[in-house]
mmCIF file with all atom_site columns, C-alpha atoms in Angstrom:
data_model
loop_
_atom_site.group_PDB
_atom_site.id
_atom_site.type_symbol
_atom_site.label_atom_id
_atom_site.label_alt_id
_atom_site.label_comp_id
_atom_site.label_asym_id
_atom_site.label_entity_id
_atom_site.label_seq_id
_atom_site.pdbx_PDB_ins_code
_atom_site.Cartn_x
_atom_site.Cartn_y
_atom_site.Cartn_z
_atom_site.occupancy
_atom_site.B_iso_or_equiv
_atom_site.pdbx_formal_charge
_atom_site.auth_seq_id
_atom_site.auth_comp_id
_atom_site.auth_asym_id
_atom_site.auth_atom_id
_atom_site.pdbx_PDB_model_num
ATOM 1   C CA . MET A 1 1   ? 348.161 203.087 182.996 1.00 0.00 ? 876  MET A CA 1
ATOM 2   C CA . SER A 1 2   ? 345.816 202.539 180.388 1.00 0.00 ? 877  SER A CA 1
ATOM 3   C CA . GLU A 1 3   ? 344.057 198.740 179.739 1.00 0.00 ? 878  GLU A CA 1
ATOM 4   C CA . ASP A 1 4   ? 345.847 198.752 175.991 1.00 0.00 ? 879  ASP A CA 1
ATOM 5   C CA . ASN A 1 5   ? 346.687 196.536 173.193 1.00 0.00 ? 880  ASN A CA 1
ATOM 6   C CA . VAL A 1 6   ? 348.513 194.239 175.018 1.00 0.00 ? 881  VAL A CA 1
ATOM 7   C CA . LYS A 1 7   ? 348.125 190.700 173.816 1.00 0.00 ? 882  LYS A CA 1
ATOM 8   C CA . LYS A 1 8   ? 345.968 188.631 176.645 1.00 0.00 ? 883  LYS A CA 1
ATOM 9   C CA . PRO A 1 9   ? 346.776 185.387 176.501 1.00 0.00 ? 884  PRO A CA 1
ATOM 10  C CA . LYS A 1 10  ? 344.209 183.474 179.133 1.00 0.00 ? 885  LYS A CA 1
ATOM 11  C CA . LEU A 1 11  ? 345.274 180.575 181.112 1.00 0.00 ? 886  LEU A CA 1
ATOM 12  C CA . GLU A 1 12  ? 343.135 178.044 182.959 1.00 0.00 ? 887  GLU A CA 1
ATOM 13  C CA . GLY A 1 13  ? 343.133 174.460 185.151 1.00 0.00 ? 888  GLY A CA 1
ATOM 14  C CA . ASP A 1 14  ? 341.053 172.841 187.140 1.00 0.00 ? 889  ASP A CA 1
ATOM 15  C CA . LEU A 1 15  ? 342.514 175.666 190.497 1.00 0.00 ? 890  LEU A CA 1
ATOM 16  C CA . VAL A 1 16  ? 342.866 179.328 188.895 1.00 0.00 ? 891  VAL A CA 1
ATOM 17  C CA . ARG A 1 17  ? 342.786 180.849 186.148 1.00 0.00 ? 892  ARG A CA 1
ATOM 18  C CA . MET A 1 18  ? 345.850 183.422 185.347 1.00 0.00 ? 893  MET A CA 1
ATOM 19  C CA . ARG A 1 19  ? 345.848 186.609 183.426 1.00 0.00 ? 894  ARG A CA 1
ATOM 20  C CA . LEU A 1 20  ? 347.416 189.667 182.153 1.00 0.00 ? 895  LEU A CA 1
ATOM 21  C CA . LEU A 1 21  ? 347.485 192.209 185.454 1.00 0.00 ? 896  LEU A CA 1
ATOM 22  C CA . GLU A 1 22  ? 344.770 194.504 185.167 1.00 0.00 ? 897  GLU A CA 1
ATOM 23  C CA . THR A 1 23  ? 344.958 197.833 187.183 1.00 0.00 ? 898  THR A CA 1
ATOM 24  C CA . GLY A 1 24  ? 341.720 196.386 189.548 1.00 0.00 ? 899  GLY A CA 1
ATOM 25  C CA . ASP A 1 25  ? 343.932 194.570 190.562 1.00 0.00 ? 900  ASP A CA 1
ATOM 26  C CA . ILE A 1 26  ? 346.116 196.494 192.740 1.00 0.00 ? 901  ILE A CA 1
ATOM 27  C CA . PRO A 1 27  ? 344.321 196.273 196.221 1.00 0.00 ? 902  PRO A CA 1
ATOM 28  C CA . ALA A 1 28  ? 344.668 193.095 196.563 1.00 0.00 ? 903  ALA A CA 1
ATOM 29  C CA . LEU A 1 29  ? 348.283 193.146 194.878 1.00 0.00 ? 904  LEU A CA 1
ATOM 30  C CA . GLN A 1 30  ? 349.379 195.574 197.366 1.00 0.00 ? 905  GLN A CA 1
ATOM 31  C CA . ARG A 1 31  ? 347.087 194.688 200.949 1.00 0.00 ? 906  ARG A CA 1
ATOM 32  C CA . LEU A 1 32  ? 349.113 190.273 200.293 1.00 0.00 ? 907  LEU A CA 1
ATOM 33  C CA . ALA A 1 33  ? 352.692 191.044 198.653 1.00 0.00 ? 908  ALA A CA 1
ATOM 34  C CA . ALA A 1 34  ? 352.757 193.130 201.918 1.00 0.00 ? 909  ALA A CA 1
ATOM 35  C CA . ALA A 1 35  ? 353.401 190.516 204.024 1.00 0.00 ? 910  ALA A CA 1
ATOM 36  C CA . GLU A 1 36  ? 356.271 190.199 206.074 1.00 0.00 ? 911  GLU A CA 1
ATOM 37  C CA . GLU A 1 37  ? 356.072 186.698 204.462 1.00 0.00 ? 912  GLU A CA 1
ATOM 38  C CA . ILE A 1 38  ? 356.436 187.121 200.833 1.00 0.00 ? 913  ILE A CA 1
ATOM 39  C CA . ALA A 1 39  ? 358.910 189.277 201.901 1.00 0.00 ? 914  ALA A CA 1
ATOM 40  C CA . LYS A 1 40  ? 361.176 186.204 203.361 1.00 0.00 ? 915  LYS A CA 1
ATOM 41  C CA . ASN A 1 41  ? 360.716 183.811 199.713 1.00 0.00 ? 916  ASN A CA 1
ATOM 42  C CA . THR A 1 42  ? 361.243 186.763 196.918 1.00 0.00 ? 917  THR A CA 1
ATOM 43  C CA . PHE A 1 43  ? 362.096 189.839 196.639 1.00 0.00 ? 918  PHE A CA 1
ATOM 44  C CA . VAL A 1 44  ? 359.306 191.827 197.216 1.00 0.00 ? 919  VAL A CA 1
ATOM 45  C CA . PRO A 1 45  ? 360.369 194.950 199.088 1.00 0.00 ? 920  PRO A CA 1
ATOM 46  C CA . HIS A 1 46  ? 359.161 194.896 202.982 1.00 0.00 ? 921  HIS A CA 1
ATOM 47  C CA . PRO A 1 47  ? 358.026 197.162 204.006 1.00 0.00 ? 922  PRO A CA 1
ATOM 48  C CA . TYR A 1 48  ? 356.088 197.138 201.004 1.00 0.00 ? 923  TYR A CA 1
ATOM 49  C CA . PRO A 1 49  ? 355.792 200.956 199.830 1.00 0.00 ? 924  PRO A CA 1
ATOM 50  C CA . PRO A 1 50  ? 352.608 202.104 199.042 1.00 0.00 ? 925  PRO A CA 1
ATOM 51  C CA . ASP A 1 51  ? 353.107 202.378 195.598 1.00 0.00 ? 926  ASP A CA 1
ATOM 52  C CA . ALA A 1 52  ? 354.552 199.314 194.655 1.00 0.00 ? 927  ALA A CA 1
ATOM 53  C CA . ALA A 1 53  ? 352.118 197.269 193.271 1.00 0.00 ? 928  ALA A CA 1
ATOM 54  C CA . ARG A 1 54  ? 351.011 200.554 190.914 1.00 0.00 ? 929  ARG A CA 1
ATOM 55  C CA . ASP A 1 55  ? 354.992 200.223 189.707 1.00 0.00 ? 930  ASP A CA 1
ATOM 56  C CA . PHE A 1 56  ? 354.568 196.550 189.770 1.00 0.00 ? 931  PHE A CA 1
ATOM 57  C CA . VAL A 1 57  ? 351.330 196.400 187.376 1.00 0.00 ? 932  VAL A CA 1
ATOM 58  C CA . GLN A 1 58  ? 352.489 198.661 185.383 1.00 0.00 ? 933  GLN A CA 1
ATOM 59  C CA . LYS A 1 59  ? 356.362 197.727 184.993 1.00 0.00 ? 934  LYS A CA 1
ATOM 60  C CA . ALA A 1 60  ? 354.758 194.116 183.695 1.00 0.00 ? 935  ALA A CA 1
ATOM 61  C CA . ARG A 1 61  ? 352.642 195.234 181.443 1.00 0.00 ? 936  ARG A CA 1
ATOM 62  C CA . GLU A 1 62  ? 355.946 196.609 179.403 1.00 0.00 ? 937  GLU A CA 1
ATOM 63  C CA . GLN A 1 63  ? 357.999 193.592 179.699 1.00 0.00 ? 938  GLN A CA 1
ATOM 64  C CA . TRP A 1 64  ? 354.735 191.593 178.638 1.00 0.00 ? 939  TRP A CA 1
ATOM 65  C CA . ARG A 1 65  ? 354.203 194.288 175.676 1.00 0.00 ? 940  ARG A CA 1
ATOM 66  C CA . ASN A 1 66  ? 357.971 194.143 174.641 1.00 0.00 ? 941  ASN A CA 1
ATOM 67  C CA . GLU A 1 67  ? 357.815 190.274 174.934 1.00 0.00 ? 942  GLU A CA 1
ATOM 68  C CA . GLU A 1 68  ? 360.581 190.355 177.731 1.00 0.00 ? 943  GLU A CA 1
ATOM 69  C CA . ALA A 1 69  ? 358.066 188.943 180.629 1.00 0.00 ? 944  ALA A CA 1
ATOM 70  C CA . PHE A 1 70  ? 354.890 186.981 180.918 1.00 0.00 ? 945  PHE A CA 1
ATOM 71  C CA . VAL A 1 71  ? 354.047 188.188 184.706 1.00 0.00 ? 946  VAL A CA 1
ATOM 72  C CA . PHE A 1 72  ? 350.170 186.587 185.123 1.00 0.00 ? 947  PHE A CA 1
ATOM 73  C CA . ALA A 1 73  ? 347.893 187.753 188.102 1.00 0.00 ? 948  ALA A CA 1
ATOM 74  C CA . ILE A 1 74  ? 346.783 184.377 189.798 1.00 0.00 ? 949  ILE A CA 1
ATOM 75  C CA . LEU A 1 75  ? 343.219 183.774 190.387 1.00 0.00 ? 950  LEU A CA 1
ATOM 76  C CA . GLU A 1 76  ? 341.511 181.280 192.407 1.00 0.00 ? 951  GLU A CA 1
ATOM 77  C CA . LYS A 1 77  ? 339.022 179.569 190.068 1.00 0.00 ? 952  LYS A CA 1
ATOM 78  C CA . THR A 1 78  ? 335.584 178.945 192.611 1.00 0.00 ? 953  THR A CA 1
ATOM 79  C CA . SER A 1 79  ? 335.931 182.261 193.699 1.00 0.00 ? 954  SER A CA 1
ATOM 80  C CA . GLU A 1 80  ? 337.689 184.942 191.438 1.00 0.00 ? 955  GLU A CA 1
ATOM 81  C CA . HIS A 1 81  ? 340.236 186.197 194.233 1.00 0.00 ? 956  HIS A CA 1
ATOM 82  C CA . PHE A 1 82  ? 343.369 186.972 192.997 1.00 0.00 ? 957  PHE A CA 1
ATOM 83  C CA . VAL A 1 83  ? 346.156 184.952 195.135 1.00 0.00 ? 958  VAL A CA 1
ATOM 84  C CA . GLY A 1 84  ? 349.528 186.110 194.070 1.00 0.00 ? 959  GLY A CA 1
ATOM 85  C CA . CYS A 1 85  ? 351.911 186.333 190.816 1.00 0.00 ? 960  CYS A CA 1
ATOM 86  C CA . MET A 1 86  ? 353.495 184.009 188.735 1.00 0.00 ? 961  MET A CA 1
ATOM 87  C CA . GLY A 1 87  ? 356.016 185.265 185.763 1.00 0.00 ? 962  GLY A CA 1
ATOM 88  C CA . ILE A 1 88  ? 357.954 183.365 182.769 1.00 0.00 ? 963  ILE A CA 1
ATOM 89  C CA . HIS A 1 89  ? 361.270 185.750 182.150 1.00 0.00 ? 964  HIS A CA 1
ATOM 90  C CA . LEU A 1 90  ? 362.346 185.323 178.303 1.00 0.00 ? 965  LEU A CA 1
ATOM 91  C CA . THR A 1 91  ? 366.134 184.677 177.637 1.00 0.00 ? 966  THR A CA 1
ATOM 92  C CA . PRO A 1 92  ? 365.486 184.528 173.531 1.00 0.00 ? 967  PRO A CA 1
ATOM 93  C CA . ALA A 1 93  ? 369.271 183.367 173.173 1.00 0.00 ? 968  ALA A CA 1
ATOM 94  C CA . HIS A 1 94  ? 369.449 181.096 173.980 1.00 0.00 ? 969  HIS A CA 1
ATOM 95  C CA . ASN A 1 95  ? 365.661 180.290 174.039 1.00 0.00 ? 970  ASN A CA 1
ATOM 96  C CA . ARG A 1 96  ? 364.604 179.856 177.838 1.00 0.00 ? 971  ARG A CA 1
ATOM 97  C CA . ALA A 1 97  ? 363.485 181.601 180.388 1.00 0.00 ? 972  ALA A CA 1
ATOM 98  C CA . GLU A 1 98  ? 363.174 181.629 184.812 1.00 0.00 ? 973  GLU A CA 1
ATOM 99  C CA . VAL A 1 99  ? 360.689 181.902 186.723 1.00 0.00 ? 974  VAL A CA 1
ATOM 100 C CA . GLY A 1 100 ? 359.413 183.420 190.200 1.00 0.00 ? 975  GLY A CA 1
ATOM 101 C CA . TYR A 1 101 ? 356.136 183.174 191.868 1.00 0.00 ? 976  TYR A CA 1
ATOM 102 C CA . TRP A 1 102 ? 354.699 184.265 194.881 1.00 0.00 ? 977  TRP A CA 1
ATOM 103 C CA . ILE A 1 103 ? 350.862 183.316 196.544 1.00 0.00 ? 978  ILE A CA 1
ATOM 104 C CA . GLY A 1 104 ? 349.025 185.108 199.245 1.00 0.00 ? 979  GLY A CA 1
ATOM 105 C CA . LEU A 1 105 ? 349.821 183.812 202.781 1.00 0.00 ? 980  LEU A CA 1
ATOM 106 C CA . PRO A 1 106 ? 345.579 183.532 203.159 1.00 0.00 ? 981  PRO A CA 1
ATOM 107 C CA . TYR A 1 107 ? 345.689 180.974 199.792 1.00 0.00 ? 982  TYR A CA 1
ATOM 108 C CA . TRP A 1 108 ? 349.502 178.720 200.868 1.00 0.00 ? 983  TRP A CA 1
ATOM 109 C CA . GLY A 1 109 ? 348.633 175.330 201.395 1.00 0.00 ? 984  GLY A CA 1
ATOM 110 C CA . ARG A 1 110 ? 345.335 175.131 199.029 1.00 0.00 ? 985  ARG A CA 1
ATOM 111 C CA . GLY A 1 111 ? 347.451 173.567 195.921 1.00 0.00 ? 986  GLY A CA 1
ATOM 112 C CA . LEU A 1 112 ? 347.426 177.121 193.750 1.00 0.00 ? 987  LEU A CA 1
ATOM 113 C CA . ALA A 1 113 ? 351.179 177.373 193.214 1.00 0.00 ? 988  ALA A CA 1
ATOM 114 C CA . THR A 1 114 ? 350.898 174.127 191.579 1.00 0.00 ? 989  THR A CA 1
ATOM 115 C CA . ALA A 1 115 ? 348.242 174.596 189.529 1.00 0.00 ? 990  ALA A CA 1
ATOM 116 C CA . ALA A 1 116 ? 349.241 177.619 187.573 1.00 0.00 ? 991  ALA A CA 1
ATOM 117 C CA . LEU A 1 117 ? 353.458 176.843 187.860 1.00 0.00 ? 992  LEU A CA 1
ATOM 118 C CA . ARG A 1 118 ? 351.553 174.326 185.007 1.00 0.00 ? 993  ARG A CA 1
ATOM 119 C CA . LEU A 1 119 ? 349.753 176.058 183.660 1.00 0.00 ? 994  LEU A CA 1
ATOM 120 C CA . ILE A 1 120 ? 352.895 178.477 182.693 1.00 0.00 ? 995  ILE A CA 1
ATOM 121 C CA . ILE A 1 121 ? 354.989 175.275 181.928 1.00 0.00 ? 996  ILE A CA 1
ATOM 122 C CA . GLN A 1 122 ? 352.379 174.834 179.465 1.00 0.00 ? 997  GLN A CA 1
ATOM 123 C CA . PHE A 1 123 ? 352.229 178.191 178.421 1.00 0.00 ? 998  PHE A CA 1
ATOM 124 C CA . GLY A 1 124 ? 356.265 178.674 177.955 1.00 0.00 ? 999  GLY A CA 1
ATOM 125 C CA . PHE A 1 125 ? 356.830 175.206 175.565 1.00 0.00 ? 1000 PHE A CA 1
ATOM 126 C CA . GLU A 1 126 ? 353.310 174.948 173.221 1.00 0.00 ? 1001 GLU A CA 1
ATOM 127 C CA . GLU A 1 127 ? 353.452 179.120 173.169 1.00 0.00 ? 1002 GLU A CA 1
ATOM 128 C CA . LEU A 1 128 ? 356.885 180.825 173.327 1.00 0.00 ? 1003 LEU A CA 1
ATOM 129 C CA . LYS A 1 129 ? 358.423 177.533 172.254 1.00 0.00 ? 1004 LYS A CA 1
ATOM 130 C CA . LEU A 1 130 ? 360.947 177.107 175.226 1.00 0.00 ? 1005 LEU A CA 1
ATOM 131 C CA . ASN A 1 131 ? 364.081 174.476 175.558 1.00 0.00 ? 1006 ASN A CA 1
ATOM 132 C CA . ARG A 1 132 ? 363.809 175.544 179.353 1.00 0.00 ? 1007 ARG A CA 1
ATOM 133 C CA . ILE A 1 133 ? 362.201 176.332 182.143 1.00 0.00 ? 1008 ILE A CA 1
ATOM 134 C CA . ALA A 1 134 ? 364.071 177.074 184.836 1.00 0.00 ? 1009 ALA A CA 1
ATOM 135 C CA . ALA A 1 135 ? 363.135 178.708 188.948 1.00 0.00 ? 1010 ALA A CA 1
ATOM 136 C CA . GLY A 1 136 ? 365.028 178.750 192.459 1.00 0.00 ? 1011 GLY A CA 1
ATOM 137 C CA . HIS A 1 137 ? 364.025 178.876 195.560 1.00 0.00 ? 1012 HIS A CA 1
ATOM 138 C CA . PHE A 1 138 ? 366.200 179.417 198.640 1.00 0.00 ? 1013 PHE A CA 1
ATOM 139 C CA . PRO A 1 139 ? 365.993 176.321 201.367 1.00 0.00 ? 1014 PRO A CA 1
ATOM 140 C CA . HIS A 1 140 ? 364.813 177.739 204.684 1.00 0.00 ? 1015 HIS A CA 1
ATOM 141 C CA . ASN A 1 141 ? 361.334 177.456 201.906 1.00 0.00 ? 1016 ASN A CA 1
ATOM 142 C CA . PRO A 1 142 ? 360.625 174.133 201.019 1.00 0.00 ? 1017 PRO A CA 1
ATOM 143 C CA . ALA A 1 143 ? 357.062 173.813 200.085 1.00 0.00 ? 1018 ALA A CA 1
ATOM 144 C CA . SER A 1 144 ? 358.206 175.990 197.046 1.00 0.00 ? 1019 SER A CA 1
ATOM 145 C CA . GLY A 1 145 ? 360.636 172.915 196.140 1.00 0.00 ? 1020 GLY A CA 1
ATOM 146 C CA . ARG A 1 146 ? 358.083 171.456 196.534 1.00 0.00 ? 1021 ARG A CA 1
ATOM 147 C CA . VAL A 1 147 ? 355.535 172.897 194.043 1.00 0.00 ? 1022 VAL A CA 1
ATOM 148 C CA . MET A 1 148 ? 358.426 173.323 191.088 1.00 0.00 ? 1023 MET A CA 1
ATOM 149 C CA . GLN A 1 149 ? 358.586 169.119 191.853 1.00 0.00 ? 1024 GLN A CA 1
ATOM 150 C CA . LYS A 1 150 ? 354.616 168.328 191.359 1.00 0.00 ? 1025 LYS A CA 1
ATOM 151 C CA . ALA A 1 151 ? 355.330 170.396 188.596 1.00 0.00 ? 1026 ALA A CA 1
ATOM 152 C CA . ASN A 1 152 ? 357.492 167.887 187.202 1.00 0.00 ? 1027 ASN A CA 1
ATOM 153 C CA . MET A 1 153 ? 360.555 170.039 187.331 1.00 0.00 ? 1028 MET A CA 1
ATOM 154 C CA . ARG A 1 154 ? 364.300 168.007 188.412 1.00 0.00 ? 1029 ARG A CA 1
ATOM 155 C CA . TYR A 1 155 ? 366.443 169.261 191.215 1.00 0.00 ? 1030 TYR A CA 1
ATOM 156 C CA . GLU A 1 156 ? 369.451 170.414 189.820 1.00 0.00 ? 1031 GLU A CA 1
ATOM 157 C CA . GLY A 1 157 ? 371.825 171.866 192.479 1.00 0.00 ? 1032 GLY A CA 1
ATOM 158 C CA . LEU A 1 158 ? 372.609 174.602 195.510 1.00 0.00 ? 1033 LEU A CA 1
ATOM 159 C CA . LEU A 1 159 ? 374.352 177.062 194.427 1.00 0.00 ? 1034 LEU A CA 1
ATOM 160 C CA . ARG A 1 160 ? 375.735 178.584 197.784 1.00 0.00 ? 1035 ARG A CA 1
ATOM 161 C CA . ARG A 1 161 ? 375.335 181.997 198.342 1.00 0.00 ? 1036 ARG A CA 1
ATOM 162 C CA . SER A 1 162 ? 374.712 183.337 195.268 1.00 0.00 ? 1037 SER A CA 1
ATOM 163 C CA . ILE A 1 163 ? 371.697 185.511 195.980 1.00 0.00 ? 1038 ILE A CA 1
ATOM 164 C CA . LEU A 1 164 ? 371.394 189.227 197.879 1.00 0.00 ? 1039 LEU A CA 1
ATOM 165 C CA . HIS A 1 165 ? 368.648 189.039 199.422 1.00 0.00 ? 1040 HIS A CA 1
ATOM 166 C CA . HIS A 1 166 ? 367.402 191.713 201.117 1.00 0.00 ? 1041 HIS A CA 1
ATOM 167 C CA . GLY A 1 167 ? 370.991 192.158 202.470 1.00 0.00 ? 1042 GLY A CA 1
ATOM 168 C CA . LYS A 1 168 ? 372.633 189.023 202.872 1.00 0.00 ? 1043 LYS A CA 1
ATOM 169 C CA . TYR A 1 169 ? 373.680 185.978 200.579 1.00 0.00 ? 1044 TYR A CA 1
ATOM 170 C CA . LYS A 1 170 ? 371.896 183.005 200.436 1.00 0.00 ? 1045 LYS A CA 1
ATOM 171 C CA . ASP A 1 171 ? 371.579 179.646 199.076 1.00 0.00 ? 1046 ASP A CA 1
ATOM 172 C CA . GLU A 1 172 ? 369.759 178.674 196.518 1.00 0.00 ? 1047 GLU A CA 1
ATOM 173 C CA . ALA A 1 173 ? 367.968 175.748 194.857 1.00 0.00 ? 1048 ALA A CA 1
ATOM 174 C CA . ARG A 1 174 ? 367.872 174.829 191.435 1.00 0.00 ? 1049 ARG A CA 1
ATOM 175 C CA . TYR A 1 175 ? 364.829 173.120 189.190 1.00 0.00 ? 1050 TYR A CA 1
ATOM 176 C CA . ALA A 1 176 ? 364.055 173.059 185.768 1.00 0.00 ? 1051 ALA A CA 1
ATOM 177 C CA . ILE A 1 177 ? 362.129 171.568 182.890 1.00 0.00 ? 1052 ILE A CA 1
ATOM 178 C CA . LEU A 1 178 ? 363.103 170.850 179.764 1.00 0.00 ? 1053 LEU A CA 1
ATOM 179 C CA . ARG A 1 179 ? 361.138 170.118 176.238 1.00 0.00 ? 1054 ARG A CA 1
ATOM 180 C CA . ASP A 1 180 ? 362.489 167.283 176.298 1.00 0.00 ? 1055 ASP A CA 1
ATOM 181 C CA . ASP A 1 181 ? 360.799 166.344 179.821 1.00 0.00 ? 1056 ASP A CA 1
ATOM 182 C CA . TYR A 1 182 ? 357.358 168.135 179.032 1.00 0.00 ? 1057 TYR A CA 1
ATOM 183 C CA . GLU A 1 183 ? 356.494 166.268 175.980 1.00 0.00 ? 1058 GLU A CA 1
ATOM 184 C CA . ALA A 1 184 ? 357.219 162.968 178.220 1.00 0.00 ? 1059 ALA A CA 1
ATOM 185 C CA . GLU A 1 185 ? 355.177 163.805 181.051 1.00 0.00 ? 1060 GLU A CA 1
ATOM 186 C CA . TYR A 1 186 ? 352.329 166.165 180.211 1.00 0.00 ? 1061 TYR A CA 1
ATOM 187 C CA . THR A 1 187 ? 351.854 165.005 175.998 1.00 0.00 ? 1062 THR A CA 1
#
């Protein structure tokens, strides 16, 4: 996999730095994504296949090149450790995007997901010129909902059994932030 001419915006806040996934992230990604707790709350498979991290990085870089999605490595700013991923997946026809993320278990409870989500929201509205950014979580994972609330996303409702997750239909709590909300709350 080549480190090619993909445009490489970097996002930086007080707690995290975010950048394009790199091949050097593969060992940490493989190790952190393999935790069963990650699979319970995301679409990451469990057990995590041996080449899954390499394939994920390759796909993320291809999506970035095609401007379909921007999947960032999240680095804890103080240690520079890879702690997880956050992606913003575009629907250009409607000027909106969906955010998905996970943080490795050893880094839970440090505010890193909230810090990263705030940076993604800023990137989405200021760089990508979006009108709407949405995200969802399973009700059994209320911590993810708190991340969205702390990033000023608004609860929009519960979609009953709308997600097929590891072979079972599950409810999804939905949140979103509009450009108007962002301008009123962030600027």
